[in-house]
Amino acid sequence: MATSNYLLIKQRSVIEFLAAEGCSAENIHARMKTVYGKMCISDCAVRKWVRIFKGEHPRAETILRDRKRSGRPLSALVTAHREKVDCMIKANRRVKHKEIANAVGISKERVHHIVTTVLGYRKVSARWVPRQLTVEMKAQRKDICTQLLELSTVFILA
């Protein structure tokens, strides 16, 4: 399944092509509806893009992709912040989001996003632990399980 952004770009290219051939907006929308079905853009959007591609719109540029929108840059996801957060967690597994946010200088929400999504930690017994087990942890779990299995067979046989 194509992503929605890819599908929009694809549909805009179809509109550009059919508008260059001289098809009306209604005809273009009807043809696109048969191909894309529920995923087809609205009739109003088709008319807008036909006007843009024919040069009848104030924004008469032949662009298919959406422009970058202005807004605050994602400075919280800089690798330096990630590394600082990771170092703080490794130094103290019981550190709180508020303490990390104050030390690094980013919001608590961004700290939570970095800790859980980017670094992959989760809270277990008030400690931050990695989501995935290391090779040593897997070996330790295997050893403990075999010891428990041996103990259970001894109790069953006794």
Short mmCIF file of N, CA and C in Angstrom, two decimals:
data_model
loop_
_atom_site.label_atom_id
_atom_site.label_comp_id
_atom_site.label_asym_id
_atom_site.label_seq_id
_atom_site.Cartn_x
_atom_site.Cartn_y
_atom_site.Cartn_z
N MET A 1 0.85 -1.18 0.00
CA MET A 1 0.00 0.00 0.00
C MET A 1 0.89 1.24 0.00
N ALA A 2 0.59 2.16 -0.89
CA ALA A 2 1.38 3.37 -1.00
C ALA A 2 1.05 4.32 0.14
N THR A 3 2.03 5.11 0.53
CA THR A 3 1.78 6.08 1.58
C THR A 3 0.90 7.19 1.04
N SER A 4 0.23 7.90 1.91
CA SER A 4 -0.71 8.93 1.47
C SER A 4 0.02 10.07 0.76
N ASN A 5 1.22 10.44 1.22
CA ASN A 5 1.97 11.50 0.57
C ASN A 5 2.36 11.09 -0.84
N TYR A 6 2.81 9.85 -1.00
CA TYR A 6 3.17 9.35 -2.32
C TYR A 6 1.96 9.32 -3.23
N LEU A 7 0.82 8.92 -2.69
CA LEU A 7 -0.41 8.84 -3.47
C LEU A 7 -0.86 10.23 -3.90
N LEU A 8 -0.72 11.23 -3.05
CA LEU A 8 -1.08 12.60 -3.42
C LEU A 8 -0.20 13.11 -4.55
N ILE A 9 1.09 12.85 -4.46
CA ILE A 9 2.01 13.29 -5.51
C ILE A 9 1.66 12.60 -6.83
N LYS A 10 1.35 11.33 -6.74
CA LYS A 10 0.99 10.56 -7.93
C LYS A 10 -0.29 11.12 -8.56
N GLN A 11 -1.28 11.41 -7.74
CA GLN A 11 -2.54 11.95 -8.26
C GLN A 11 -2.35 13.35 -8.84
N ARG A 12 -1.49 14.15 -8.23
CA ARG A 12 -1.22 15.48 -8.78
C ARG A 12 -0.54 15.39 -10.14
N SER A 13 0.33 14.39 -10.32
CA SER A 13 0.96 14.23 -11.63
C SER A 13 -0.06 13.83 -12.68
N VAL A 14 -1.02 12.99 -12.30
CA VAL A 14 -2.08 12.60 -13.23
C VAL A 14 -2.90 13.84 -13.61
N ILE A 15 -3.21 14.66 -12.62
CA ILE A 15 -3.98 15.89 -12.89
C ILE A 15 -3.19 16.80 -13.82
N GLU A 16 -1.89 16.93 -13.57
CA GLU A 16 -1.05 17.79 -14.42
C GLU A 16 -1.06 17.28 -15.86
N PHE A 17 -0.93 15.98 -16.04
CA PHE A 17 -0.90 15.39 -17.38
C PHE A 17 -2.23 15.59 -18.10
N LEU A 18 -3.32 15.24 -17.41
CA LEU A 18 -4.64 15.34 -18.06
C LEU A 18 -5.04 16.80 -18.30
N ALA A 19 -4.63 17.71 -17.42
CA ALA A 19 -4.91 19.13 -17.63
C ALA A 19 -4.14 19.64 -18.84
N ALA A 20 -2.91 19.15 -19.03
CA ALA A 20 -2.13 19.55 -20.20
C ALA A 20 -2.76 19.03 -21.49
N GLU A 21 -3.46 17.90 -21.41
CA GLU A 21 -4.17 17.37 -22.58
C GLU A 21 -5.44 18.16 -22.87
N GLY A 22 -5.89 18.96 -21.91
CA GLY A 22 -7.08 19.78 -22.11
C GLY A 22 -8.34 19.20 -21.52
N CYS A 23 -8.23 18.19 -20.68
CA CYS A 23 -9.42 17.60 -20.05
C CYS A 23 -9.98 18.56 -19.00
N SER A 24 -11.28 18.51 -18.81
CA SER A 24 -11.91 19.35 -17.79
C SER A 24 -11.68 18.73 -16.40
N ALA A 25 -11.86 19.54 -15.38
CA ALA A 25 -11.65 19.07 -14.01
C ALA A 25 -12.63 17.96 -13.66
N GLU A 26 -13.87 18.08 -14.12
CA GLU A 26 -14.88 17.05 -13.83
C GLU A 26 -14.50 15.73 -14.49
N ASN A 27 -14.03 15.81 -15.73
CA ASN A 27 -13.61 14.60 -16.45
C ASN A 27 -12.40 13.96 -15.76
N ILE A 28 -11.46 14.79 -15.35
CA ILE A 28 -10.26 14.27 -14.66
C ILE A 28 -10.67 13.57 -13.37
N HIS A 29 -11.55 14.20 -12.60
CA HIS A 29 -11.97 13.60 -11.33
C HIS A 29 -12.70 12.29 -11.57
N ALA A 30 -13.56 12.24 -12.59
CA ALA A 30 -14.30 11.00 -12.88
C ALA A 30 -13.34 9.89 -13.27
N ARG A 31 -12.34 10.21 -14.09
CA ARG A 31 -11.36 9.19 -14.51
C ARG A 31 -10.51 8.72 -13.33
N MET A 32 -10.13 9.67 -12.47
CA MET A 32 -9.32 9.30 -11.31
C MET A 32 -10.12 8.48 -10.31
N LYS A 33 -11.41 8.76 -10.19
CA LYS A 33 -12.28 8.04 -9.26
C LYS A 33 -12.35 6.56 -9.64
N THR A 34 -12.36 6.27 -10.95
CA THR A 34 -12.41 4.87 -11.37
C THR A 34 -11.11 4.14 -11.05
N VAL A 35 -10.00 4.86 -11.07
CA VAL A 35 -8.70 4.22 -10.81
C VAL A 35 -8.42 4.14 -9.31
N TYR A 36 -8.58 5.25 -8.58
CA TYR A 36 -8.17 5.32 -7.18
C TYR A 36 -9.29 4.98 -6.19
N GLY A 37 -10.53 5.02 -6.63
CA GLY A 37 -11.64 4.68 -5.74
C GLY A 37 -11.74 5.59 -4.54
N LYS A 38 -11.78 5.01 -3.34
CA LYS A 38 -11.92 5.78 -2.10
C LYS A 38 -10.71 6.67 -1.83
N MET A 39 -9.57 6.29 -2.37
CA MET A 39 -8.33 7.04 -2.10
C MET A 39 -8.18 8.26 -3.01
N CYS A 40 -9.15 8.51 -3.89
CA CYS A 40 -9.08 9.63 -4.82
C CYS A 40 -9.30 10.94 -4.06
N ILE A 41 -8.57 11.98 -4.49
CA ILE A 41 -8.76 13.28 -3.85
C ILE A 41 -10.10 13.87 -4.28
N SER A 42 -10.57 14.87 -3.58
CA SER A 42 -11.90 15.42 -3.81
C SER A 42 -11.97 16.20 -5.12
N ASP A 43 -13.21 16.42 -5.58
CA ASP A 43 -13.45 17.17 -6.81
C ASP A 43 -12.93 18.59 -6.67
N CYS A 44 -13.13 19.17 -5.50
CA CYS A 44 -12.66 20.54 -5.23
C CYS A 44 -11.14 20.63 -5.35
N ALA A 45 -10.45 19.63 -4.82
CA ALA A 45 -8.98 19.62 -4.90
C ALA A 45 -8.52 19.44 -6.34
N VAL A 46 -9.24 18.63 -7.11
CA VAL A 46 -8.88 18.45 -8.53
C VAL A 46 -9.03 19.77 -9.26
N ARG A 47 -10.14 20.48 -9.02
CA ARG A 47 -10.35 21.78 -9.68
C ARG A 47 -9.24 22.76 -9.31
N LYS A 48 -8.85 22.76 -8.03
CA LYS A 48 -7.78 23.67 -7.58
C LYS A 48 -6.47 23.36 -8.31
N TRP A 49 -6.12 22.07 -8.39
CA TRP A 49 -4.86 21.70 -9.03
C TRP A 49 -4.90 21.93 -10.53
N VAL A 50 -6.06 21.78 -11.16
CA VAL A 50 -6.18 22.08 -12.60
C VAL A 50 -5.92 23.57 -12.82
N ARG A 51 -6.49 24.43 -11.96
CA ARG A 51 -6.24 25.87 -12.07
C ARG A 51 -4.76 26.18 -11.87
N ILE A 52 -4.13 25.51 -10.92
CA ILE A 52 -2.70 25.75 -10.66
C ILE A 52 -1.88 25.36 -11.88
N PHE A 53 -2.16 24.19 -12.44
CA PHE A 53 -1.35 23.70 -13.56
C PHE A 53 -1.62 24.46 -14.85
N LYS A 54 -2.80 25.04 -14.99
CA LYS A 54 -3.10 25.84 -16.18
C LYS A 54 -2.64 27.29 -16.02
N GLY A 55 -2.16 27.66 -14.85
CA GLY A 55 -1.65 29.00 -14.62
C GLY A 55 -2.73 30.01 -14.27
N GLU A 56 -3.92 29.55 -13.88
CA GLU A 56 -5.02 30.45 -13.54
C GLU A 56 -5.11 30.70 -12.04
N HIS A 57 -4.14 30.32 -11.31
CA HIS A 57 -4.17 30.41 -9.85
C HIS A 57 -3.01 31.29 -9.41
N PRO A 58 -3.16 32.05 -8.32
CA PRO A 58 -2.05 32.89 -7.85
C PRO A 58 -0.78 32.09 -7.58
N ARG A 59 -0.94 30.85 -7.20
CA ARG A 59 0.22 30.00 -6.93
C ARG A 59 0.50 29.14 -8.15
N ALA A 60 0.63 29.77 -9.31
CA ALA A 60 0.73 29.04 -10.57
C ALA A 60 2.14 28.49 -10.77
N GLU A 61 2.51 27.59 -9.93
CA GLU A 61 3.79 26.90 -10.06
C GLU A 61 3.45 25.45 -10.34
N THR A 62 4.27 24.82 -11.09
CA THR A 62 4.02 23.40 -11.35
C THR A 62 4.80 22.57 -10.35
N ILE A 63 4.33 22.59 -9.13
CA ILE A 63 4.96 21.79 -8.08
C ILE A 63 4.04 20.64 -7.74
N LEU A 64 4.61 19.50 -7.51
CA LEU A 64 3.81 18.34 -7.15
C LEU A 64 3.88 18.07 -5.66
N ARG A 65 5.02 18.37 -5.05
CA ARG A 65 5.19 18.12 -3.63
C ARG A 65 4.72 19.34 -2.85
N ASP A 66 4.29 19.10 -1.63
CA ASP A 66 3.94 20.20 -0.75
C ASP A 66 5.22 20.92 -0.33
N ARG A 67 5.11 22.21 -0.15
CA ARG A 67 6.27 22.98 0.30
C ARG A 67 6.57 22.65 1.75
N LYS A 68 7.81 22.89 2.13
CA LYS A 68 8.17 22.77 3.54
C LYS A 68 7.42 23.84 4.30
N ARG A 69 6.86 23.45 5.40
CA ARG A 69 6.11 24.41 6.20
C ARG A 69 7.02 25.04 7.24
N SER A 70 6.74 26.30 7.50
CA SER A 70 7.55 26.96 8.52
C SER A 70 7.12 26.45 9.88
N GLY A 71 7.99 26.55 10.79
CA GLY A 71 7.69 26.08 12.14
C GLY A 71 8.97 25.93 12.90
N ARG A 72 8.83 25.59 14.11
CA ARG A 72 10.00 25.43 14.95
C ARG A 72 10.74 24.17 14.55
N PRO A 73 12.04 24.26 14.34
CA PRO A 73 12.79 23.06 13.97
C PRO A 73 12.88 22.08 15.14
N LEU A 74 13.03 20.83 14.82
CA LEU A 74 13.09 19.80 15.86
C LEU A 74 14.50 19.76 16.45
N SER A 75 14.80 20.76 17.27
CA SER A 75 16.13 20.83 17.88
C SER A 75 16.29 19.81 18.99
N ALA A 76 15.18 19.31 19.50
CA ALA A 76 15.26 18.36 20.62
C ALA A 76 15.78 17.01 20.17
N LEU A 77 15.71 16.71 18.89
CA LEU A 77 16.16 15.40 18.42
C LEU A 77 17.59 15.43 17.89
N VAL A 78 18.33 16.45 18.22
CA VAL A 78 19.72 16.53 17.82
C VAL A 78 20.49 15.41 18.51
N THR A 79 21.50 14.86 17.84
CA THR A 79 22.24 13.73 18.41
C THR A 79 22.90 14.09 19.74
N ALA A 80 23.28 15.34 19.90
CA ALA A 80 23.90 15.75 21.17
C ALA A 80 22.91 15.58 22.33
N HIS A 81 21.66 15.94 22.11
CA HIS A 81 20.64 15.76 23.15
C HIS A 81 20.43 14.27 23.43
N ARG A 82 20.38 13.49 22.35
CA ARG A 82 20.19 12.04 22.52
C ARG A 82 21.30 11.45 23.36
N GLU A 83 22.53 11.85 23.06
CA GLU A 83 23.69 11.31 23.79
C GLU A 83 23.67 11.74 25.25
N LYS A 84 23.31 13.00 25.52
CA LYS A 84 23.25 13.47 26.91
C LYS A 84 22.20 12.70 27.69
N VAL A 85 21.02 12.51 27.07
CA VAL A 85 19.94 11.78 27.74
C VAL A 85 20.38 10.35 28.02
N ASP A 86 21.01 9.71 27.04
CA ASP A 86 21.46 8.33 27.21
C ASP A 86 22.51 8.23 28.31
N CYS A 87 23.44 9.17 28.35
CA CYS A 87 24.48 9.16 29.40
C CYS A 87 23.86 9.35 30.78
N MET A 88 22.88 10.26 30.88
CA MET A 88 22.24 10.48 32.18
C MET A 88 21.50 9.24 32.66
N ILE A 89 20.84 8.54 31.75
CA ILE A 89 20.11 7.33 32.13
C ILE A 89 21.08 6.22 32.52
N LYS A 90 22.18 6.09 31.78
CA LYS A 90 23.16 5.05 32.11
C LYS A 90 23.83 5.34 33.45
N ALA A 91 24.01 6.62 33.78
CA ALA A 91 24.63 6.98 35.05
C ALA A 91 23.68 6.75 36.23
N ASN A 92 22.41 7.02 36.02
CA ASN A 92 21.42 6.86 37.09
C ASN A 92 20.13 6.35 36.47
N ARG A 93 19.85 5.07 36.64
CA ARG A 93 18.67 4.46 36.02
C ARG A 93 17.36 4.95 36.63
N ARG A 94 17.43 5.63 37.77
CA ARG A 94 16.22 6.14 38.42
C ARG A 94 15.99 7.63 38.15
N VAL A 95 16.67 8.18 37.19
CA VAL A 95 16.54 9.60 36.88
C VAL A 95 15.15 9.89 36.32
N LYS A 96 14.64 11.08 36.61
CA LYS A 96 13.29 11.46 36.20
C LYS A 96 13.35 12.34 34.95
N HIS A 97 12.24 12.35 34.22
CA HIS A 97 12.16 13.17 33.01
C HIS A 97 12.43 14.64 33.31
N LYS A 98 11.89 15.12 34.41
CA LYS A 98 12.05 16.53 34.76
C LYS A 98 13.52 16.87 34.98
N GLU A 99 14.26 15.97 35.65
CA GLU A 99 15.69 16.21 35.89
C GLU A 99 16.46 16.23 34.57
N ILE A 100 16.13 15.30 33.68
CA ILE A 100 16.80 15.25 32.38
C ILE A 100 16.47 16.52 31.59
N ALA A 101 15.20 16.91 31.58
CA ALA A 101 14.77 18.09 30.83
C ALA A 101 15.50 19.34 31.32
N ASN A 102 15.63 19.49 32.63
CA ASN A 102 16.34 20.66 33.17
C ASN A 102 17.81 20.63 32.82
N ALA A 103 18.43 19.46 32.87
CA ALA A 103 19.87 19.36 32.59
C ALA A 103 20.17 19.58 31.11
N VAL A 104 19.33 19.03 30.24
CA VAL A 104 19.60 19.12 28.80
C VAL A 104 19.05 20.41 28.21
N GLY A 105 17.95 20.91 28.78
CA GLY A 105 17.38 22.15 28.28
C GLY A 105 16.30 21.95 27.23
N ILE A 106 15.58 20.83 27.32
CA ILE A 106 14.47 20.56 26.40
C ILE A 106 13.24 20.22 27.23
N SER A 107 12.09 20.12 26.58
CA SER A 107 10.85 19.87 27.32
C SER A 107 10.76 18.42 27.80
N LYS A 108 9.90 18.21 28.80
CA LYS A 108 9.70 16.86 29.35
C LYS A 108 9.11 15.93 28.29
N GLU A 109 8.24 16.48 27.43
CA GLU A 109 7.63 15.66 26.39
C GLU A 109 8.67 15.16 25.40
N ARG A 110 9.61 16.05 25.03
CA ARG A 110 10.68 15.64 24.11
C ARG A 110 11.60 14.62 24.77
N VAL A 111 11.84 14.80 26.07
CA VAL A 111 12.66 13.83 26.81
C VAL A 111 11.97 12.47 26.78
N HIS A 112 10.67 12.46 27.04
CA HIS A 112 9.93 11.20 27.02
C HIS A 112 10.01 10.55 25.64
N HIS A 113 9.87 11.35 24.59
CA HIS A 113 9.96 10.82 23.22
C HIS A 113 11.34 10.23 22.96
N ILE A 114 12.38 10.94 23.34
CA ILE A 114 13.75 10.45 23.12
C ILE A 114 13.98 9.16 23.90
N VAL A 115 13.57 9.15 25.16
CA VAL A 115 13.82 7.99 26.02
C VAL A 115 13.07 6.76 25.52
N THR A 116 11.79 6.91 25.22
CA THR A 116 10.98 5.74 24.88
C THR A 116 11.07 5.35 23.41
N THR A 117 10.98 6.30 22.51
CA THR A 117 10.93 5.98 21.09
C THR A 117 12.32 5.89 20.47
N VAL A 118 13.14 6.91 20.67
CA VAL A 118 14.44 6.96 20.01
C VAL A 118 15.43 5.99 20.65
N LEU A 119 15.56 6.05 21.98
CA LEU A 119 16.54 5.20 22.66
C LEU A 119 15.98 3.82 23.00
N GLY A 120 14.67 3.69 23.06
CA GLY A 120 14.06 2.38 23.30
C GLY A 120 14.09 1.91 24.74
N TYR A 121 14.07 2.83 25.70
CA TYR A 121 14.01 2.44 27.11
C TYR A 121 12.56 2.33 27.55
N ARG A 122 12.35 1.59 28.62
CA ARG A 122 11.03 1.56 29.25
C ARG A 122 11.23 1.49 30.75
N LYS A 123 10.21 1.88 31.49
CA LYS A 123 10.31 1.95 32.94
C LYS A 123 9.92 0.61 33.54
N VAL A 124 10.82 0.03 34.34
CA VAL A 124 10.55 -1.22 35.04
C VAL A 124 11.00 -1.03 36.48
N SER A 125 10.09 -1.17 37.41
CA SER A 125 10.39 -1.00 38.84
C SER A 125 11.12 0.32 39.10
N ALA A 126 10.60 1.38 38.53
CA ALA A 126 11.13 2.74 38.70
C ALA A 126 12.55 2.89 38.17
N ARG A 127 12.94 2.03 37.24
CA ARG A 127 14.25 2.14 36.60
C ARG A 127 14.07 2.12 35.09
N TRP A 128 14.92 2.86 34.41
CA TRP A 128 14.92 2.83 32.95
C TRP A 128 15.78 1.66 32.50
N VAL A 129 15.20 0.77 31.73
CA VAL A 129 15.94 -0.39 31.23
C VAL A 129 15.80 -0.46 29.72
N PRO A 130 16.82 -0.96 29.04
CA PRO A 130 16.71 -1.10 27.58
C PRO A 130 15.63 -2.11 27.23
N ARG A 131 14.98 -1.90 26.10
CA ARG A 131 13.93 -2.81 25.66
C ARG A 131 14.49 -4.15 25.24
N GLN A 132 15.63 -4.15 24.60
CA GLN A 132 16.17 -5.40 24.08
C GLN A 132 17.24 -5.94 25.02
N LEU A 133 17.28 -7.25 25.11
CA LEU A 133 18.27 -7.88 25.97
C LEU A 133 19.61 -7.95 25.25
N THR A 134 20.68 -7.74 26.01
CA THR A 134 22.01 -7.89 25.44
C THR A 134 22.36 -9.37 25.43
N VAL A 135 23.48 -9.71 24.81
CA VAL A 135 23.92 -11.11 24.73
C VAL A 135 24.19 -11.65 26.13
N GLU A 136 24.80 -10.83 26.98
CA GLU A 136 25.09 -11.26 28.35
C GLU A 136 23.80 -11.52 29.13
N MET A 137 22.81 -10.64 28.94
CA MET A 137 21.54 -10.81 29.64
C MET A 137 20.84 -12.09 29.18
N LYS A 138 20.91 -12.38 27.89
CA LYS A 138 20.29 -13.60 27.37
C LYS A 138 20.98 -14.84 27.94
N ALA A 139 22.32 -14.79 28.02
CA ALA A 139 23.06 -15.93 28.57
C ALA A 139 22.71 -16.12 30.05
N GLN A 140 22.62 -15.02 30.78
CA GLN A 140 22.27 -15.09 32.20
C GLN A 140 20.87 -15.67 32.38
N ARG A 141 19.93 -15.25 31.56
CA ARG A 141 18.56 -15.79 31.64
C ARG A 141 18.53 -17.28 31.34
N LYS A 142 19.34 -17.69 30.35
CA LYS A 142 19.40 -19.10 29.98
C LYS A 142 19.94 -19.93 31.14
N ASP A 143 21.01 -19.43 31.77
CA ASP A 143 21.60 -20.15 32.90
C ASP A 143 20.60 -20.28 34.06
N ILE A 144 19.91 -19.20 34.37
CA ILE A 144 18.93 -19.23 35.46
C ILE A 144 17.80 -20.20 35.14
N CYS A 145 17.34 -20.19 33.90
CA CYS A 145 16.25 -21.09 33.50
C CYS A 145 16.68 -22.55 33.58
N THR A 146 17.91 -22.85 33.16
CA THR A 146 18.37 -24.24 33.24
C THR A 146 18.51 -24.68 34.69
N GLN A 147 18.98 -23.77 35.56
CA GLN A 147 19.08 -24.10 36.98
C GLN A 147 17.70 -24.37 37.58
N LEU A 148 16.72 -23.55 37.23
CA LEU A 148 15.36 -23.76 37.72
C LEU A 148 14.78 -25.06 37.18
N LEU A 149 15.08 -25.37 35.94
CA LEU A 149 14.59 -26.61 35.35
C LEU A 149 15.19 -27.82 36.06
N GLU A 150 16.48 -27.75 36.37
CA GLU A 150 17.14 -28.84 37.09
C GLU A 150 16.54 -29.00 38.49
N LEU A 151 16.28 -27.86 39.16
CA LEU A 151 15.67 -27.91 40.49
C LEU A 151 14.27 -28.52 40.43
N SER A 152 13.51 -28.15 39.41
CA SER A 152 12.15 -28.67 39.33
C SER A 152 12.14 -30.17 39.05
N THR A 153 13.10 -30.67 38.26
CA THR A 153 13.16 -32.11 38.01
C THR A 153 13.57 -32.86 39.27
N VAL A 154 14.43 -32.25 40.11
CA VAL A 154 14.84 -32.87 41.36
C VAL A 154 13.64 -32.98 42.29
N PHE A 155 12.83 -31.90 42.39
CA PHE A 155 11.65 -31.93 43.26
C PHE A 155 10.59 -32.89 42.75
N ILE A 156 10.47 -33.02 41.45
CA ILE A 156 9.46 -33.92 40.88
C ILE A 156 9.85 -35.37 41.13
N LEU A 157 11.14 -35.68 40.99
CA LEU A 157 11.61 -37.04 41.18
C LEU A 157 11.64 -37.44 42.66
N ALA A 158 11.77 -36.47 43.53
CA ALA A 158 11.89 -36.78 44.96
C ALA A 158 10.61 -37.16 45.61
#
